[in-house]
PDB file of C-alpha atoms and ligand atoms in Angstrom:
ATOM      1  CA  MET A   1      64.219 167.580  96.244  1.00 47.00           C
ATOM      2  CA  ALA A   2      65.629 164.594  94.262  1.00 61.00           C
ATOM      3  CA  GLU A   3      63.397 163.840  91.387  1.00 75.00           C
ATOM      4  CA  ASP A   4      65.165 160.607  90.182  1.00 88.00           C
ATOM      5  CA  LEU A   5      62.867 158.029  88.534  1.00 92.00           C
ATOM      6  CA  ILE A   6      63.066 154.436  89.793  1.00 90.00           C
ATOM      7  CA  ILE A   7      63.351 152.416  86.624  1.00 90.00           C
ATOM      8  CA  ASP A   8      64.255 148.673  86.377  1.00 90.00           C
ATOM      9  CA  LYS A   9      65.120 147.958  82.840  1.00 88.00           C
ATOM     10  CA  THR A  10      64.765 144.191  83.399  1.00 93.00           C
ATOM     11  CA  GLN A  11      61.037 144.570  83.999  1.00 95.00           C
ATOM     12  CA  SER A  12      58.412 143.659  81.311  1.00 96.00           C
ATOM     13  CA  LYS A  13      56.688 146.441  79.498  1.00 96.00           C
ATOM     14  CA  ALA A  14      53.490 146.103  81.719  1.00 97.00           C
ATOM     15  CA  GLU A  15      55.658 146.188  84.834  1.00 97.00           C
ATOM     16  CA  LYS A  16      57.407 149.228  83.667  1.00 97.00           C
ATOM     17  CA  TYR A  17      54.192 150.993  83.180  1.00 98.00           C
ATOM     18  CA  GLU A  18      52.897 149.828  86.624  1.00 97.00           C
ATOM     19  CA  THR A  19      56.262 151.319  88.084  1.00 96.00           C
ATOM     20  CA  VAL A  20      56.278 154.599  86.158  1.00 97.00           C
ATOM     21  CA  ILE A  21      52.658 155.673  86.284  1.00 97.00           C
ATOM     22  CA  PRO A  22      52.522 156.206  90.053  1.00 96.00           C
ATOM     23  CA  GLN A  23      55.837 158.121  89.855  1.00 96.00           C
ATOM     24  CA  ILE A  24      54.461 160.294  87.118  1.00 96.00           C
ATOM     25  CA  GLU A  25      51.320 160.993  89.084  1.00 96.00           C
ATOM     26  CA  SER A  26      53.547 162.007  92.010  1.00 94.00           C
ATOM     27  CA  LEU A  27      55.508 164.398  89.834  1.00 94.00           C
ATOM     28  CA  VAL A  28      52.411 166.239  88.591  1.00 95.00           C
ATOM     29  CA  ARG A  29      50.009 166.013  91.456  1.00 94.00           C
ATOM     30  CA  TYR A  30      51.240 169.147  93.335  1.00 93.00           C
ATOM     31  CA  GLU A  31      52.240 171.121  90.279  1.00 96.00           C
ATOM     32  CA  ASN A  32      49.554 173.277  88.482  1.00 95.00           C
ATOM     33  CA  ASP A  33      51.838 174.519  85.558  1.00 97.00           C
ATOM     34  CA  VAL A  34      50.791 172.608  82.434  1.00 97.00           C
ATOM     35  CA  VAL A  35      53.969 173.029  80.545  1.00 97.00           C
ATOM     36  CA  ALA A  36      56.032 171.852  83.522  1.00 97.00           C
ATOM     37  CA  ASN A  37      53.801 168.720  83.938  1.00 97.00           C
ATOM     38  CA  MET A  38      53.753 167.869  80.238  1.00 98.00           C
ATOM     39  CA  SER A  39      57.599 168.144  80.187  1.00 98.00           C
ATOM     40  CA  ASN A  40      58.065 165.730  83.041  1.00 97.00           C
ATOM     41  CA  ILE A  41      55.491 163.216  81.690  1.00 98.00           C
ATOM     42  CA  ALA A  42      57.343 163.158  78.366  1.00 98.00           C
ATOM     43  CA  ALA A  43      60.766 162.908  80.046  1.00 97.00           C
ATOM     44  CA  ALA A  44      59.558 160.055  82.462  1.00 97.00           C
ATOM     45  CA  LEU A  45      58.174 157.939  79.459  1.00 98.00           C
ATOM     46  CA  LYS A  46      61.369 158.655  77.260  1.00 98.00           C
ATOM     47  CA  GLU A  47      63.707 157.678  80.123  1.00 96.00           C
ATOM     48  CA  THR A  48      61.634 154.517  81.166  1.00 97.00           C
ATOM     49  CA  PHE A  49      61.151 153.107  77.644  1.00 97.00           C
ATOM     50  CA  ASP A  50      63.891 154.681  75.437  1.00 96.00           C
ATOM     51  CA  PHE A  51      61.237 155.604  72.892  1.00 97.00           C
ATOM     52  CA  LEU A  52      62.427 157.626  69.925  1.00 98.00           C
ATOM     53  CA  TRP A  53      60.039 160.627  70.579  1.00 98.00           C
ATOM     54  CA  VAL A  54      57.465 161.308  73.376  1.00 98.00           C
ATOM     55  CA  GLY A  55      55.580 164.580  73.574  1.00 98.00           C
ATOM     56  CA  PHE A  56      52.452 166.572  73.444  1.00 98.00           C
ATOM     57  CA  TYR A  57      50.532 168.581  70.880  1.00 98.00           C
ATOM     58  CA  THR A  58      48.007 171.150  72.201  1.00 98.00           C
ATOM     59  CA  VAL A  59      44.754 171.956  70.455  1.00 98.00           C
ATOM     60  CA  LYS A  60      44.922 175.703  69.457  1.00 98.00           C
ATOM     61  CA  GLY A  61      41.972 176.735  67.339  1.00 96.00           C
ATOM     62  CA  GLU A  62      41.916 174.480  64.120  1.00 94.00           C
ATOM     63  CA  GLU A  63      45.453 173.182  64.609  1.00 98.00           C
ATOM     64  CA  LEU A  64      47.498 171.155  66.997  1.00 98.00           C
ATOM     65  CA  VAL A  65      50.605 172.977  68.124  1.00 98.00           C
ATOM     66  CA  LEU A  66      53.805 171.322  69.270  1.00 98.00           C
ATOM     67  CA  GLY A  67      54.258 171.276  73.143  1.00 98.00           C
ATOM     68  CA  PRO A  68      56.870 169.838  75.490  1.00 98.00           C
ATOM     69  CA  PHE A  69      58.616 166.759  74.092  1.00 98.00           C
ATOM     70  CA  GLN A  70      61.647 164.539  74.319  1.00 98.00           C
ATOM     71  CA  GLY A  71      63.373 163.496  71.175  1.00 97.00           C
ATOM     72  CA  PRO A  72      64.333 164.783  67.636  1.00 96.00           C
ATOM     73  CA  VAL A  73      62.936 168.140  66.493  1.00 96.00           C
ATOM     74  CA  ALA A  74      59.326 167.843  65.294  1.00 96.00           C
ATOM     75  CA  CYS A  75      56.688 169.537  63.051  1.00 95.00           C
ATOM     76  CA  THR A  76      55.234 172.406  64.893  1.00 97.00           C
ATOM     77  CA  ARG A  77      51.614 172.482  63.579  1.00 98.00           C
ATOM     78  CA  ILE A  78      49.151 169.786  62.437  1.00 98.00           C
ATOM     79  CA  LYS A  79      45.668 170.381  61.053  1.00 97.00           C
ATOM     80  CA  LYS A  80      42.631 168.490  62.316  1.00 97.00           C
ATOM     81  CA  GLY A  81      42.302 165.257  60.491  1.00 96.00           C
ATOM     82  CA  LYS A  82      45.802 165.275  59.167  1.00 97.00           C
ATOM     83  CA  GLY A  83      48.377 162.627  60.033  1.00 97.00           C
ATOM     84  CA  VAL A  84      48.096 160.198  62.914  1.00 98.00           C
ATOM     85  CA  CYS A  85      47.867 163.115  65.491  1.00 98.00           C
ATOM     86  CA  GLY A  86      45.230 165.129  63.611  1.00 98.00           C
ATOM     87  CA  THR A  87      43.141 161.889  63.148  1.00 98.00           C
ATOM     88  CA  SER A  88      43.314 160.959  66.746  1.00 98.00           C
ATOM     89  CA  TRP A  89      42.081 164.412  67.490  1.00 98.00           C
ATOM     90  CA  GLN A  90      39.296 164.222  64.981  1.00 97.00           C
ATOM     91  CA  ASN A  91      38.182 160.772  66.291  1.00 97.00           C
ATOM     92  CA  ALA A  92      38.789 161.529  69.881  1.00 98.00           C
ATOM     93  CA  SER A  93      40.289 158.078  70.134  1.00 98.00           C
ATOM     94  CA  THR A  94      43.681 156.351  70.363  1.00 98.00           C
ATOM     95  CA  ILE A  95      45.436 155.349  67.136  1.00 98.00           C
ATOM     96  CA  LEU A  96      48.045 152.486  67.212  1.00 98.00           C
ATOM     97  CA  VAL A  97      50.214 152.410  64.119  1.00 98.00           C
ATOM     98  CA  GLU A  98      52.383 149.296  63.788  1.00 97.00           C
ATOM     99  CA  ASP A  99      53.952 150.662  60.523  1.00 96.00           C
ATOM    100  CA  VAL A 100      53.930 154.367  59.918  1.00 96.00           C
ATOM    101  CA  GLU A 101      54.377 153.953  56.135  1.00 94.00           C
ATOM    102  CA  ALA A 102      51.233 151.967  56.075  1.00 95.00           C
ATOM    103  CA  PHE A 103      49.178 154.807  57.648  1.00 94.00           C
ATOM    104  CA  PRO A 104      47.632 157.027  54.884  1.00 91.00           C
ATOM    105  CA  GLY A 105      48.831 160.618  55.434  1.00 91.00           C
ATOM    106  CA  HIS A 106      51.258 159.806  58.180  1.00 92.00           C
ATOM    107  CA  ILE A 107      53.350 162.957  58.873  1.00 92.00           C
ATOM    108  CA  ALA A 108      56.992 161.922  58.952  1.00 90.00           C
ATOM    109  CA  CYS A 109      58.624 164.424  61.403  1.00 87.00           C
ATOM    110  CA  SER A 110      61.635 162.077  61.782  1.00 87.00           C
ATOM    111  CA  SER A 111      62.604 159.458  59.238  1.00 89.00           C
ATOM    112  CA  ALA A 112      63.755 157.297  62.155  1.00 93.00           C
ATOM    113  CA  SER A 113      60.066 156.824  63.293  1.00 94.00           C
ATOM    114  CA  LYS A 114      58.755 153.320  62.402  1.00 96.00           C
ATOM    115  CA  SER A 115      55.807 152.817  64.663  1.00 98.00           C
ATOM    116  CA  GLU A 116      53.562 155.229  66.669  1.00 98.00           C
ATOM    117  CA  ILE A 117      50.798 155.477  69.184  1.00 98.00           C
ATOM    118  CA  VAL A 118      48.666 158.568  69.765  1.00 98.00           C
ATOM    119  CA  VAL A 119      46.452 159.096  72.763  1.00 98.00           C
ATOM    120  CA  PRO A 120      43.928 162.072  73.090  1.00 98.00           C
ATOM    121  CA  VAL A 121      43.753 164.030  76.379  1.00 98.00           C
ATOM    122  CA  ILE A 122      40.048 164.861  76.893  1.00 96.00           C
ATOM    123  CA  HIS A 123      38.545 167.460  79.145  1.00 94.00           C
ATOM    124  CA  ASN A 124      34.768 167.734  79.337  1.00 92.00           C
ATOM    125  CA  LYS A 125      34.338 165.672  76.205  1.00 93.00           C
ATOM    126  CA  GLN A 126      36.756 167.983  74.206  1.00 96.00           C
ATOM    127  CA  VAL A 127      40.181 166.918  73.011  1.00 98.00           C
ATOM    128  CA  VAL A 128      42.617 169.335  74.481  1.00 98.00           C
ATOM    129  CA  HIS A 129      46.008 167.705  73.914  1.00 98.00           C
ATOM    130  CA  ILE A 130      47.498 164.799  71.964  1.00 98.00           C
ATOM    131  CA  LEU A 131      50.057 162.468  73.624  1.00 98.00           C
ATOM    132  CA  ASP A 132      52.204 161.188  70.872  1.00 98.00           C
ATOM    133  CA  VAL A 133      54.824 158.349  71.223  1.00 98.00           C
ATOM    134  CA  ASP A 134      57.152 157.168  68.228  1.00 98.00           C
ATOM    135  CA  SER A 135      59.411 154.209  68.235  1.00 98.00           C
ATOM    136  CA  ALA A 136      62.356 153.579  65.851  1.00 97.00           C
ATOM    137  CA  THR A 137      61.310 149.924  65.831  1.00 97.00           C
ATOM    138  CA  LEU A 138      58.344 148.442  63.707  1.00 97.00           C
ATOM    139  CA  SER A 139      55.375 147.191  65.596  1.00 97.00           C
ATOM    140  CA  ASP A 140      56.824 148.426  68.926  1.00 97.00           C
ATOM    141  CA  PHE A 141      53.437 149.265  70.410  1.00 98.00           C
ATOM    142  CA  ASP A 142      50.499 146.829  71.272  1.00 98.00           C
ATOM    143  CA  ALA A 143      47.475 146.569  73.425  1.00 98.00           C
ATOM    144  CA  THR A 144      49.562 146.871  76.516  1.00 98.00           C
ATOM    145  CA  ASP A 145      50.840 150.275  75.611  1.00 98.00           C
ATOM    146  CA  GLN A 146      47.305 151.422  74.641  1.00 98.00           C
ATOM    147  CA  GLU A 147      45.818 150.196  77.911  1.00 98.00           C
ATOM    148  CA  TYR A 148      48.543 151.863  80.114  1.00 98.00           C
ATOM    149  CA  LEU A 149      48.948 155.121  78.123  1.00 98.00           C
ATOM    150  CA  GLU A 150      45.127 155.446  78.253  1.00 98.00           C
ATOM    151  CA  ILE A 151      45.237 154.915  82.068  1.00 98.00           C
ATOM    152  CA  LEU A 152      48.066 157.377  82.388  1.00 98.00           C
ATOM    153  CA  VAL A 153      46.221 159.971  80.379  1.00 97.00           C
ATOM    154  CA  GLN A 154      43.112 159.470  82.430  1.00 96.00           C
ATOM    155  CA  LYS A 155      45.072 159.900  85.720  1.00 95.00           C
ATOM    156  CA  ILE A 156      47.109 162.842  84.762  1.00 94.00           C
ATOM    157  CA  GLY A 157      44.514 164.533  82.373  1.00 91.00           C
ATOM    158  CA  LYS A 158      43.433 167.011  84.958  1.00 92.00           C
ATOM    159  CA  PHE A 159      46.953 168.201  85.626  1.00 94.00           C
ATOM    160  CA  ILE A 160      47.686 169.177  82.000  1.00 95.00           C
TER     161      ILE A 160
HETATM  162  N1  SME B 201      53.812 161.337  62.884  1.00 92.45           N
HETATM  163  C1  SME B 201      52.825 162.327  63.512  1.00 92.45           C
HETATM  164  C2  SME B 201      53.369 163.741  63.511  1.00 92.45           C
HETATM  165  C3  SME B 201      53.991 164.033  64.829  1.00 92.45           C
HETATM  166  S1  SME B 201      55.571 163.411  64.920  1.00 92.45           S
HETATM  167  O1  SME B 201      55.533 161.992  64.857  1.00 92.45           O
HETATM  168  C4  SME B 201      56.322 163.819  66.360  1.00 92.45           C
HETATM  169  C5  SME B 201      51.548 162.323  62.721  1.00 92.45           C
HETATM  170  O2  SME B 201      51.403 161.690  61.611  1.00 92.45           O
HETATM  171  O3  SME B 201      50.587 162.960  63.029  1.00 92.45           O
END
């Protein structure tokens, strides 16, 4: 079965999210393997938006451990409360960082990363994964990304 994404690069950011989110839902809905689903979610977001890095960290004990991702190699373990990801985990809320150098304790996995958004995936009130998206452009993320990535995570949360 062909799994090509339909992407229209001329669309606005919001339109791209409106186009890709249903396609991501279709990709994960009938698959119960968490790694397979996280892999396709990361790939679909990377392909649609050309972000620098898109991927997941999974809560394992007191650490986040690197999961499926697309982009440059990344740090494998992040402690609770550390960096943007560990802080998002601790607060169980999204963190939008316009300039990573201005975020105290930011963990620079790639020197090319300039801005970042991190959205927790919550099951039964517990954070189980972190969706992390990095851009090579300053202030690349705004309320539109936050709104749609939170919608995405709500829709696909039960499949990862
Ligand atoms: N910048 C993140 C670390 C993960 S990488 O960006 C992939 C942080 O500060 O938690």
